[in-house]
PDB file of C-alpha atoms in Angstrom:
ATOM      1  CA  UNK A   1      -0.956 -22.976   3.220  1.00  0.00           C
ATOM      2  CA  UNK A   2      -4.120 -24.156   5.067  1.00  0.00           C
ATOM      3  CA  UNK A   3      -5.963 -21.289   7.304  1.00  0.00           C
ATOM      4  CA  UNK A   4      -8.116 -21.791  10.010  1.00  0.00           C
ATOM      5  CA  UNK A   5     -10.381 -19.459  12.237  1.00  0.00           C
ATOM      6  CA  UNK A   6      -8.228 -16.473  13.532  1.00  0.00           C
ATOM      7  CA  UNK A   7      -8.327 -16.233  17.201  1.00  0.00           C
ATOM      8  CA  UNK A   8      -9.912 -13.321  18.867  1.00  0.00           C
ATOM      9  CA  UNK A   9      -7.112 -11.218  19.957  1.00  0.00           C
ATOM     10  CA  UNK A  10      -5.812 -11.241  16.077  1.00  0.00           C
ATOM     11  CA  UNK A  11      -9.190 -10.212  14.898  1.00  0.00           C
ATOM     12  CA  UNK A  12      -9.281  -7.445  17.493  1.00  0.00           C
ATOM     13  CA  UNK A  13      -5.927  -6.254  16.209  1.00  0.00           C
ATOM     14  CA  UNK A  14      -6.890  -6.354  12.618  1.00  0.00           C
ATOM     15  CA  UNK A  15      -9.745  -4.357  13.616  1.00  0.00           C
ATOM     16  CA  UNK A  16      -7.944  -1.698  15.851  1.00  0.00           C
ATOM     17  CA  UNK A  17      -5.427  -1.408  12.845  1.00  0.00           C
ATOM     18  CA  UNK A  18      -8.145  -0.721  10.346  1.00  0.00           C
ATOM     19  CA  UNK A  19      -9.868   1.886  12.530  1.00  0.00           C
ATOM     20  CA  UNK A  20      -6.815   3.913  12.940  1.00  0.00           C
ATOM     21  CA  UNK A  21      -6.318   3.391   9.146  1.00  0.00           C
ATOM     22  CA  UNK A  22      -9.856   4.827   8.499  1.00  0.00           C
ATOM     23  CA  UNK A  23      -9.244   7.934  10.464  1.00  0.00           C
ATOM     24  CA  UNK A  24      -5.897   8.463   9.232  1.00  0.00           C
ATOM     25  CA  UNK A  25      -6.922   8.284   5.688  1.00  0.00           C
ATOM     26  CA  UNK A  26     -10.188  10.421   6.106  1.00  0.00           C
ATOM     27  CA  UNK A  27      -8.218  13.215   7.530  1.00  0.00           C
ATOM     28  CA  UNK A  28      -5.037  12.791   5.324  1.00  0.00           C
ATOM     29  CA  UNK A  29      -7.373  12.595   1.934  1.00  0.00           C
ATOM     30  CA  UNK A  30      -8.493  16.175   3.216  1.00  0.00           C
ATOM     31  CA  UNK A  31      -5.056  17.548   2.921  1.00  0.00           C
ATOM     32  CA  UNK A  32      -4.339  16.514  -0.375  1.00  0.00           C
ATOM     33  CA  UNK A  33      -4.793  19.562  -2.422  1.00  0.00           C
ATOM     34  CA  UNK A  34      -2.854  21.918  -4.589  1.00  0.00           C
ATOM     35  CA  UNK A  35      -0.228  24.151  -2.901  1.00  0.00           C
ATOM     36  CA  UNK A  36       0.406  21.575   0.168  1.00  0.00           C
ATOM     37  CA  UNK A  37       3.599  19.088   0.047  1.00  0.00           C
ATOM     38  CA  UNK A  38       3.466  15.498  -0.603  1.00  0.00           C
ATOM     39  CA  UNK A  39       6.045  15.103   2.545  1.00  0.00           C
ATOM     40  CA  UNK A  40       3.422  17.408   4.666  1.00  0.00           C
ATOM     41  CA  UNK A  41       0.775  14.852   4.348  1.00  0.00           C
ATOM     42  CA  UNK A  42       3.088  11.878   4.450  1.00  0.00           C
ATOM     43  CA  UNK A  43       4.636  12.934   7.742  1.00  0.00           C
ATOM     44  CA  UNK A  44       1.484  13.935   9.336  1.00  0.00           C
ATOM     45  CA  UNK A  45      -0.307  10.802   8.578  1.00  0.00           C
ATOM     46  CA  UNK A  46       2.543   8.547   9.970  1.00  0.00           C
ATOM     47  CA  UNK A  47       2.806  10.593  12.760  1.00  0.00           C
ATOM     48  CA  UNK A  48      -1.028  10.079  13.526  1.00  0.00           C
ATOM     49  CA  UNK A  49      -1.020   6.511  13.408  1.00  0.00           C
ATOM     50  CA  UNK A  50       2.293   6.454  15.606  1.00  0.00           C
ATOM     51  CA  UNK A  51       0.408   9.088  17.836  1.00  0.00           C
ATOM     52  CA  UNK A  52      -2.438   6.292  18.281  1.00  0.00           C
ATOM     53  CA  UNK A  53      -0.323   3.461  19.528  1.00  0.00           C
ATOM     54  CA  UNK A  54      -0.130   1.881  16.144  1.00  0.00           C
ATOM     55  CA  UNK A  55       2.631   1.013  13.744  1.00  0.00           C
ATOM     56  CA  UNK A  56       3.231   1.373  10.222  1.00  0.00           C
ATOM     57  CA  UNK A  57       2.934  -1.066   7.758  1.00  0.00           C
ATOM     58  CA  UNK A  58       4.834   0.397   4.922  1.00  0.00           C
ATOM     59  CA  UNK A  59       5.524   4.497   4.349  1.00  0.00           C
ATOM     60  CA  UNK A  60       2.556   6.155   3.212  1.00  0.00           C
ATOM     61  CA  UNK A  61       2.527   5.791  -0.566  1.00  0.00           C
ATOM     62  CA  UNK A  62       1.503   8.971  -2.511  1.00  0.00           C
ATOM     63  CA  UNK A  63       1.060   8.296  -6.150  1.00  0.00           C
ATOM     64  CA  UNK A  64       0.618  10.955  -8.477  1.00  0.00           C
ATOM     65  CA  UNK A  65      -0.771  10.639 -12.133  1.00  0.00           C
ATOM     66  CA  UNK A  66       0.915   7.987 -14.054  1.00  0.00           C
ATOM     67  CA  UNK A  67       2.319   6.478 -10.734  1.00  0.00           C
ATOM     68  CA  UNK A  68       0.496   3.361  -9.254  1.00  0.00           C
ATOM     69  CA  UNK A  69       2.782   2.458  -6.330  1.00  0.00           C
ATOM     70  CA  UNK A  70       5.719   2.614  -4.106  1.00  0.00           C
ATOM     71  CA  UNK A  71       5.872   6.411  -4.404  1.00  0.00           C
ATOM     72  CA  UNK A  72       6.680   8.296  -0.873  1.00  0.00           C
ATOM     73  CA  UNK A  73       8.646  11.445  -0.562  1.00  0.00           C
ATOM     74  CA  UNK A  74      12.140  11.828   0.536  1.00  0.00           C
ATOM     75  CA  UNK A  75      13.773  13.692   3.274  1.00  0.00           C
ATOM     76  CA  UNK A  76      13.819  17.092   1.695  1.00  0.00           C
ATOM     77  CA  UNK A  77      10.883  16.857  -0.969  1.00  0.00           C
ATOM     78  CA  UNK A  78       9.393  19.899  -1.458  1.00  0.00           C
ATOM     79  CA  UNK A  79       6.745  18.643  -4.138  1.00  0.00           C
ATOM     80  CA  UNK A  80       3.600  20.355  -4.082  1.00  0.00           C
ATOM     81  CA  UNK A  81       0.078  18.818  -5.423  1.00  0.00           C
ATOM     82  CA  UNK A  82      -1.020  20.380  -8.426  1.00  0.00           C
ATOM     83  CA  UNK A  83      -3.948  19.511 -10.817  1.00  0.00           C
ATOM     84  CA  UNK A  84      -3.496  15.812 -10.530  1.00  0.00           C
ATOM     85  CA  UNK A  85      -4.773  12.298  -9.718  1.00  0.00           C
ATOM     86  CA  UNK A  86      -3.529  11.063  -6.224  1.00  0.00           C
ATOM     87  CA  UNK A  87      -3.579   7.784  -4.923  1.00  0.00           C
ATOM     88  CA  UNK A  88      -3.237   7.647  -1.189  1.00  0.00           C
ATOM     89  CA  UNK A  89      -2.106   3.909   0.312  1.00  0.00           C
ATOM     90  CA  UNK A  90      -1.863   3.676   3.800  1.00  0.00           C
ATOM     91  CA  UNK A  91      -0.570   0.631   5.851  1.00  0.00           C
ATOM     92  CA  UNK A  92      -1.154   0.151   9.784  1.00  0.00           C
ATOM     93  CA  UNK A  93      -0.554  -2.573  12.044  1.00  0.00           C
ATOM     94  CA  UNK A  94      -1.317  -3.362  15.810  1.00  0.00           C
ATOM     95  CA  UNK A  95       0.778  -5.814  17.127  1.00  0.00           C
ATOM     96  CA  UNK A  96       1.946  -7.085  13.704  1.00  0.00           C
ATOM     97  CA  UNK A  97      -1.587  -7.325  12.081  1.00  0.00           C
ATOM     98  CA  UNK A  98      -2.162  -5.313   9.149  1.00  0.00           C
ATOM     99  CA  UNK A  99      -4.902  -2.961   7.625  1.00  0.00           C
ATOM    100  CA  UNK A 100      -3.886  -1.865   4.003  1.00  0.00           C
ATOM    101  CA  UNK A 101      -6.252   0.526   2.075  1.00  0.00           C
ATOM    102  CA  UNK A 102      -6.185   3.257  -0.552  1.00  0.00           C
ATOM    103  CA  UNK A 103      -8.097   6.157  -1.879  1.00  0.00           C
ATOM    104  CA  UNK A 104      -7.805   8.110  -4.778  1.00  0.00           C
ATOM    105  CA  UNK A 105      -8.411  12.176  -4.782  1.00  0.00           C
ATOM    106  CA  UNK A 106      -8.525  13.706  -8.028  1.00  0.00           C
ATOM    107  CA  UNK A 107      -7.654  17.289  -8.775  1.00  0.00           C
ATOM    108  CA  UNK A 108      -7.348  16.424 -12.702  1.00  0.00           C
ATOM    109  CA  UNK A 109     -10.954  16.392 -14.071  1.00  0.00           C
ATOM    110  CA  UNK A 110     -11.339  12.850 -14.220  1.00  0.00           C
ATOM    111  CA  UNK A 111     -13.705  11.711 -11.832  1.00  0.00           C
ATOM    112  CA  UNK A 112     -15.024   8.546 -13.497  1.00  0.00           C
ATOM    113  CA  UNK A 113     -11.409   7.269 -13.563  1.00  0.00           C
ATOM    114  CA  UNK A 114     -11.583   7.167  -9.725  1.00  0.00           C
ATOM    115  CA  UNK A 115     -15.466   5.713  -9.840  1.00  0.00           C
ATOM    116  CA  UNK A 116     -14.239   2.838 -11.802  1.00  0.00           C
ATOM    117  CA  UNK A 117     -11.563   1.704  -9.334  1.00  0.00           C
ATOM    118  CA  UNK A 118     -14.161   2.019  -6.438  1.00  0.00           C
ATOM    119  CA  UNK A 119     -16.897   0.386  -8.296  1.00  0.00           C
ATOM    120  CA  UNK A 120     -14.777  -2.484  -9.075  1.00  0.00           C
ATOM    121  CA  UNK A 121     -13.675  -2.488  -5.412  1.00  0.00           C
ATOM    122  CA  UNK A 122     -17.502  -2.876  -4.358  1.00  0.00           C
ATOM    123  CA  UNK A 123     -18.176  -5.615  -6.958  1.00  0.00           C
ATOM    124  CA  UNK A 124     -15.192  -7.262  -5.811  1.00  0.00           C
ATOM    125  CA  UNK A 125     -16.320  -7.349  -2.173  1.00  0.00           C
ATOM    126  CA  UNK A 126     -19.619  -8.675  -2.930  1.00  0.00           C
ATOM    127  CA  UNK A 127     -17.982 -11.587  -4.912  1.00  0.00           C
ATOM    128  CA  UNK A 128     -15.581 -12.462  -2.053  1.00  0.00           C
ATOM    129  CA  UNK A 129     -16.050 -15.123   0.537  1.00  0.00           C
ATOM    130  CA  UNK A 130     -14.901 -18.528   1.807  1.00  0.00           C
ATOM    131  CA  UNK A 131     -14.572 -20.579  -1.189  1.00  0.00           C
ATOM    132  CA  UNK A 132     -14.753 -18.370  -3.934  1.00  0.00           C
ATOM    133  CA  UNK A 133     -11.824 -18.394  -6.569  1.00  0.00           C
ATOM    134  CA  UNK A 134      -9.760 -15.317  -6.810  1.00  0.00           C
ATOM    135  CA  UNK A 135     -10.048 -15.417 -10.450  1.00  0.00           C
ATOM    136  CA  UNK A 136     -13.727 -14.832 -10.080  1.00  0.00           C
ATOM    137  CA  UNK A 137     -13.082 -11.519  -7.792  1.00  0.00           C
ATOM    138  CA  UNK A 138     -10.452 -10.409 -10.474  1.00  0.00           C
ATOM    139  CA  UNK A 139     -13.358 -10.769 -13.034  1.00  0.00           C
ATOM    140  CA  UNK A 140     -15.841  -8.936 -11.185  1.00  0.00           C
ATOM    141  CA  UNK A 141     -12.829  -6.266 -11.220  1.00  0.00           C
ATOM    142  CA  UNK A 142     -12.153  -6.490 -14.730  1.00  0.00           C
ATOM    143  CA  UNK A 143     -15.973  -6.181 -15.995  1.00  0.00           C
ATOM    144  CA  UNK A 144     -16.408  -3.132 -13.872  1.00  0.00           C
ATOM    145  CA  UNK A 145     -13.427  -1.216 -14.972  1.00  0.00           C
ATOM    146  CA  UNK A 146     -13.674  -2.158 -18.640  1.00  0.00           C
ATOM    147  CA  UNK A 147     -17.414  -1.362 -18.302  1.00  0.00           C
ATOM    148  CA  UNK A 148     -16.510   2.408 -17.579  1.00  0.00           C
ATOM    149  CA  UNK A 149     -13.922   2.083 -20.905  1.00  0.00           C
ATOM    150  CA  UNK A 150     -10.880   2.052 -18.864  1.00  0.00           C
ATOM    151  CA  UNK A 151      -8.162  -0.798 -18.503  1.00  0.00           C
ATOM    152  CA  UNK A 152      -7.344  -2.426 -15.175  1.00  0.00           C
ATOM    153  CA  UNK A 153      -3.674  -2.570 -14.363  1.00  0.00           C
ATOM    154  CA  UNK A 154      -2.876  -6.148 -15.395  1.00  0.00           C
ATOM    155  CA  UNK A 155       0.204  -6.812 -13.443  1.00  0.00           C
ATOM    156  CA  UNK A 156      -0.809  -5.345 -10.261  1.00  0.00           C
ATOM    157  CA  UNK A 157      -2.869  -7.527  -8.035  1.00  0.00           C
ATOM    158  CA  UNK A 158      -4.255  -7.663  -4.432  1.00  0.00           C
ATOM    159  CA  UNK A 159      -2.526  -9.760  -1.706  1.00  0.00           C
ATOM    160  CA  UNK A 160      -2.710 -11.494   1.507  1.00  0.00           C
ATOM    161  CA  UNK A 161      -1.585  -9.628   4.573  1.00  0.00           C
ATOM    162  CA  UNK A 162      -0.301 -11.690   7.722  1.00  0.00           C
ATOM    163  CA  UNK A 163       1.237 -10.789  10.818  1.00  0.00           C
ATOM    164  CA  UNK A 164       4.256  -8.394  10.147  1.00  0.00           C
ATOM    165  CA  UNK A 165       3.944  -9.315   6.437  1.00  0.00           C
ATOM    166  CA  UNK A 166       2.101  -6.844   4.040  1.00  0.00           C
ATOM    167  CA  UNK A 167       2.436  -9.008   0.993  1.00  0.00           C
ATOM    168  CA  UNK A 168       1.545 -12.674   1.190  1.00  0.00           C
ATOM    169  CA  UNK A 169      -0.730 -15.108  -0.682  1.00  0.00           C
ATOM    170  CA  UNK A 170      -2.919 -15.415  -2.184  1.00  0.00           C
ATOM    171  CA  UNK A 171      -2.903 -13.233  -4.902  1.00  0.00           C
ATOM    172  CA  UNK A 172      -6.055 -11.503  -6.255  1.00  0.00           C
ATOM    173  CA  UNK A 173      -5.767 -10.270  -9.673  1.00  0.00           C
ATOM    174  CA  UNK A 174      -7.191  -7.530 -11.194  1.00  0.00           C
ATOM    175  CA  UNK A 175      -8.430  -9.732 -14.188  1.00  0.00           C
ATOM    176  CA  UNK A 176     -10.341 -12.874 -14.899  1.00  0.00           C
ATOM    177  CA  UNK A 177      -8.289 -15.978 -14.530  1.00  0.00           C
ATOM    178  CA  UNK A 178      -9.003 -19.590 -14.998  1.00  0.00           C
ATOM    179  CA  UNK A 179      -8.050 -22.196 -12.421  1.00  0.00           C
ATOM    180  CA  UNK A 180      -7.304 -19.883  -9.251  1.00  0.00           C
ATOM    181  CA  UNK A 181      -7.030 -20.864  -5.592  1.00  0.00           C
ATOM    182  CA  UNK A 182     -10.060 -20.434  -3.184  1.00  0.00           C
ATOM    183  CA  UNK A 183     -10.185 -18.082  -0.562  1.00  0.00           C
ATOM    184  CA  UNK A 184     -10.010 -19.443   2.858  1.00  0.00           C
ATOM    185  CA  UNK A 185     -11.633 -18.618   6.182  1.00  0.00           C
ATOM    186  CA  UNK A 186      -8.892 -17.208   8.260  1.00  0.00           C
ATOM    187  CA  UNK A 187      -7.052 -15.085   5.796  1.00  0.00           C
ATOM    188  CA  UNK A 188      -6.570 -11.383   5.680  1.00  0.00           C
ATOM    189  CA  UNK A 189      -6.629 -10.220   2.011  1.00  0.00           C
ATOM    190  CA  UNK A 190      -6.196  -6.882   0.611  1.00  0.00           C
ATOM    191  CA  UNK A 191      -8.392  -6.122  -2.742  1.00  0.00           C
ATOM    192  CA  UNK A 192      -7.016  -3.249  -4.878  1.00  0.00           C
ATOM    193  CA  UNK A 193      -8.229  -2.734  -8.301  1.00  0.00           C
ATOM    194  CA  UNK A 194      -6.338  -0.243 -10.250  1.00  0.00           C
ATOM    195  CA  UNK A 195      -7.810   1.755 -13.198  1.00  0.00           C
ATOM    196  CA  UNK A 196      -6.066   3.209 -16.065  1.00  0.00           C
ATOM    197  CA  UNK A 197      -6.909   5.097 -19.424  1.00  0.00           C
ATOM    198  CA  UNK A 198      -3.673   3.572 -20.844  1.00  0.00           C
ATOM    199  CA  UNK A 199      -2.895  -0.154 -21.704  1.00  0.00           C
ATOM    200  CA  UNK A 200      -2.688  -1.231 -18.077  1.00  0.00           C
ATOM    201  CA  UNK A 201       0.813  -2.297 -17.545  1.00  0.00           C
ATOM    202  CA  UNK A 202       3.320  -0.631 -15.159  1.00  0.00           C
ATOM    203  CA  UNK A 203       6.904  -0.643 -14.933  1.00  0.00           C
ATOM    204  CA  UNK A 204       9.850   0.076 -12.637  1.00  0.00           C
ATOM    205  CA  UNK A 205      10.969   3.616 -12.606  1.00  0.00           C
ATOM    206  CA  UNK A 206      14.205   4.878 -11.395  1.00  0.00           C
ATOM    207  CA  UNK A 207      12.996   6.507  -8.066  1.00  0.00           C
ATOM    208  CA  UNK A 208      13.625   4.270  -4.889  1.00  0.00           C
ATOM    209  CA  UNK A 209      12.621   5.761  -1.258  1.00  0.00           C
ATOM    210  CA  UNK A 210      11.168   2.672   0.212  1.00  0.00           C
ATOM    211  CA  UNK A 211      13.239  -0.569   1.316  1.00  0.00           C
ATOM    212  CA  UNK A 212      13.046  -3.732   3.364  1.00  0.00           C
ATOM    213  CA  UNK A 213      15.261  -5.761   5.012  1.00  0.00           C
ATOM    214  CA  UNK A 214      16.037  -8.964   3.648  1.00  0.00           C
ATOM    215  CA  UNK A 215      18.828 -10.472   5.736  1.00  0.00           C
ATOM    216  CA  UNK A 216      21.658 -10.147   7.748  1.00  0.00           C
ATOM    217  CA  UNK A 217      24.901  -8.931   6.304  1.00  0.00           C
ATOM    218  CA  UNK A 218      28.450  -7.925   7.789  1.00  0.00           C
ATOM    219  CA  UNK A 219      29.258  -4.429   6.751  1.00  0.00           C
ATOM    220  CA  UNK A 220      32.363  -2.468   7.380  1.00  0.00           C
ATOM    221  CA  UNK A 221      30.942   0.757   6.727  1.00  0.00           C
ATOM    222  CA  UNK A 222      30.288   2.578  10.406  1.00  0.00           C
ATOM    223  CA  UNK A 223      27.099   4.475   8.907  1.00  0.00           C
ATOM    224  CA  UNK A 224      25.851   1.268   7.162  1.00  0.00           C
ATOM    225  CA  UNK A 225      26.175  -0.614  10.536  1.00  0.00           C
ATOM    226  CA  UNK A 226      24.311   2.164  12.384  1.00  0.00           C
ATOM    227  CA  UNK A 227      21.683   2.187   9.624  1.00  0.00           C
ATOM    228  CA  UNK A 228      20.988  -1.476   9.825  1.00  0.00           C
ATOM    229  CA  UNK A 229      20.352  -1.206  13.586  1.00  0.00           C
ATOM    230  CA  UNK A 230      17.832   1.150  12.966  1.00  0.00           C
ATOM    231  CA  UNK A 231      16.237  -0.846  10.186  1.00  0.00           C
ATOM    232  CA  UNK A 232      16.059  -4.124  12.449  1.00  0.00           C
ATOM    233  CA  UNK A 233      13.542  -2.166  14.594  1.00  0.00           C
ATOM    234  CA  UNK A 234      11.100  -2.016  11.712  1.00  0.00           C
ATOM    235  CA  UNK A 235      10.476  -5.807  12.058  1.00  0.00           C
ATOM    236  CA  UNK A 236      11.214  -6.500   8.506  1.00  0.00           C
ATOM    237  CA  UNK A 237       8.348  -4.244   7.329  1.00  0.00           C
ATOM    238  CA  UNK A 238       8.999  -1.829   4.505  1.00  0.00           C
ATOM    239  CA  UNK A 239      10.293   1.571   5.571  1.00  0.00           C
ATOM    240  CA  UNK A 240      11.311   4.929   4.155  1.00  0.00           C
ATOM    241  CA  UNK A 241      14.861   6.042   3.540  1.00  0.00           C
ATOM    242  CA  UNK A 242      13.640   9.612   5.497  1.00  0.00           C
ATOM    243  CA  UNK A 243      12.861   7.544   8.604  1.00  0.00           C
ATOM    244  CA  UNK A 244      16.460   6.987   9.248  1.00  0.00           C
ATOM    245  CA  UNK A 245      18.438   9.410  11.582  1.00  0.00           C
ATOM    246  CA  UNK A 246      21.769   7.726  10.402  1.00  0.00           C
ATOM    247  CA  UNK A 247      24.170  10.447   9.228  1.00  0.00           C
ATOM    248  CA  UNK A 248      24.319  10.142   5.458  1.00  0.00           C
ATOM    249  CA  UNK A 249      21.468   7.703   5.343  1.00  0.00           C
ATOM    250  CA  UNK A 250      21.343   7.543   1.272  1.00  0.00           C
ATOM    251  CA  UNK A 251      25.102   6.182   1.234  1.00  0.00           C
ATOM    252  CA  UNK A 252      24.144   3.620   4.097  1.00  0.00           C
ATOM    253  CA  UNK A 253      21.358   2.399   2.099  1.00  0.00           C
ATOM    254  CA  UNK A 254      23.587   2.064  -0.784  1.00  0.00           C
ATOM    255  CA  UNK A 255      25.998  -0.100   1.052  1.00  0.00           C
ATOM    256  CA  UNK A 256      23.454  -2.446   2.501  1.00  0.00           C
ATOM    257  CA  UNK A 257      21.966  -2.845  -0.941  1.00  0.00           C
ATOM    258  CA  UNK A 258      25.406  -3.797  -2.499  1.00  0.00           C
ATOM    259  CA  UNK A 259      25.697  -6.322   0.490  1.00  0.00           C
ATOM    260  CA  UNK A 260      22.309  -7.699  -0.156  1.00  0.00           C
ATOM    261  CA  UNK A 261      21.023  -6.722   3.497  1.00  0.00           C
ATOM    262  CA  UNK A 262      18.221  -4.861   1.810  1.00  0.00           C
ATOM    263  CA  UNK A 263      15.894  -4.144  -1.248  1.00  0.00           C
ATOM    264  CA  UNK A 264      14.412  -1.257  -2.940  1.00  0.00           C
ATOM    265  CA  UNK A 265      11.156  -0.687  -4.061  1.00  0.00           C
ATOM    266  CA  UNK A 266      11.184   1.428  -7.048  1.00  0.00           C
ATOM    267  CA  UNK A 267       8.343   3.565  -8.176  1.00  0.00           C
ATOM    268  CA  UNK A 268       5.977   1.834 -10.463  1.00  0.00           C
ATOM    269  CA  UNK A 269       4.492   3.745 -13.257  1.00  0.00           C
ATOM    270  CA  UNK A 270       2.030   3.083 -16.076  1.00  0.00           C
ATOM    271  CA  UNK A 271       3.739   2.547 -19.306  1.00  0.00           C
ATOM    272  CA  UNK A 272       1.813   4.675 -21.677  1.00  0.00           C
ATOM    273  CA  UNK A 273       2.550   7.643 -18.875  1.00  0.00           C
ATOM    274  CA  UNK A 274      -1.465   7.458 -18.309  1.00  0.00           C
ATOM    275  CA  UNK A 275      -3.465   8.077 -15.473  1.00  0.00           C
ATOM    276  CA  UNK A 276      -4.066   5.452 -12.801  1.00  0.00           C
ATOM    277  CA  UNK A 277      -6.636   5.585 -10.081  1.00  0.00           C
ATOM    278  CA  UNK A 278      -6.806   2.980  -7.099  1.00  0.00           C
ATOM    279  CA  UNK A 279      -9.288   1.958  -4.643  1.00  0.00           C
ATOM    280  CA  UNK A 280      -8.616  -0.725  -1.657  1.00  0.00           C
ATOM    281  CA  UNK A 281     -10.012  -2.430   1.514  1.00  0.00           C
ATOM    282  CA  UNK A 282      -8.671  -5.170   3.879  1.00  0.00           C
ATOM    283  CA  UNK A 283     -11.001  -7.745   4.758  1.00  0.00           C
ATOM    284  CA  UNK A 284     -11.076 -11.158   6.824  1.00  0.00           C
ATOM    285  CA  UNK A 285     -12.644 -14.111   5.086  1.00  0.00           C
ATOM    286  CA  UNK A 286     -14.940 -15.909   7.813  1.00  0.00           C
ATOM    287  CA  UNK A 287     -16.734 -19.097   7.851  1.00  0.00           C
ATOM    288  CA  UNK A 288     -19.621 -17.269   6.136  1.00  0.00           C
ATOM    289  CA  UNK A 289     -18.608 -14.191   4.365  1.00  0.00           C
ATOM    290  CA  UNK A 290     -16.184 -11.613   4.861  1.00  0.00           C
ATOM    291  CA  UNK A 291     -15.521  -8.669   7.200  1.00  0.00           C
ATOM    292  CA  UNK A 292     -13.813  -5.561   6.059  1.00  0.00           C
ATOM    293  CA  UNK A 293     -11.751  -3.851   8.445  1.00  0.00           C
ATOM    294  CA  UNK A 294     -11.113  -0.670   6.589  1.00  0.00           C
ATOM    295  CA  UNK A 295     -14.693   0.501   6.048  1.00  0.00           C
ATOM    296  CA  UNK A 296     -15.295   4.096   6.151  1.00  0.00           C
ATOM    297  CA  UNK A 297     -13.058   5.548   3.627  1.00  0.00           C
ATOM    298  CA  UNK A 298     -15.051   4.781   0.113  1.00  0.00           C
ATOM    299  CA  UNK A 299     -18.540   5.986  -0.717  1.00  0.00           C
ATOM    300  CA  UNK A 300     -19.964   2.518  -1.270  1.00  0.00           C
ATOM    301  CA  UNK A 301     -19.307   1.958   2.742  1.00  0.00           C
ATOM    302  CA  UNK A 302     -22.106   3.788   3.946  1.00  0.00           C
TER     303      UNK A 302
END
């Protein structure tokens, strides 16, 4: 798909989404401390975003230790933070234009693993620009993470973000690859290095709390129909099961999955059960460089 310069309204919406995200993340990260619950942090962050007049591009992800993505608390989740590594990944949209960024909060005593992901992100941003191959960006990420003695998570990658679509092309790998596509002016891209002290592969777990509509379906079950009406208000963006007000929502979601009306996103975990850190920014590719719309959450942003 060929991209051209973004119109000013789109650029301003991307910037507004980024500004809301930065404020939300910087408040929420201070709440990630032993004794506080995952649900409290997720709901506070999501409520804050809505109070600013913005929308959620996806449920707040709170991934702990070997978890890398797609982890969000359930409706009655009482899990508390402990002495752990916690990745906080937030997505915000304004009129469908998305900001996606993540930080890692470490209470596990492994600050260098957090630093590896952050420095890899800084190196990636230094490389990124119009005409730059995404494989070159990935090589910069890999070099930094391996330089710290860790491994990039090889089967996770950065991605484009388009209006009302949080995961589009181009794919930005977390390792060097040959013959990759070039970044183009007009693209919005989320770059997200993941670093681990394991072998660098993630697989699907059994827990699913995040879903996304993937089509219409005729369902007989009354609760499933009610849930589908609620889901249609999410503009085809991912949603959390706990957002639904339908009675016995979990049963309704199972019925909708069986009808192929929605799909689930299982929690992704490192195969060796090793720690995972994450750092992420969203950028706009311009004619002469990049503009980071989520600047203000990482130390190197200063």
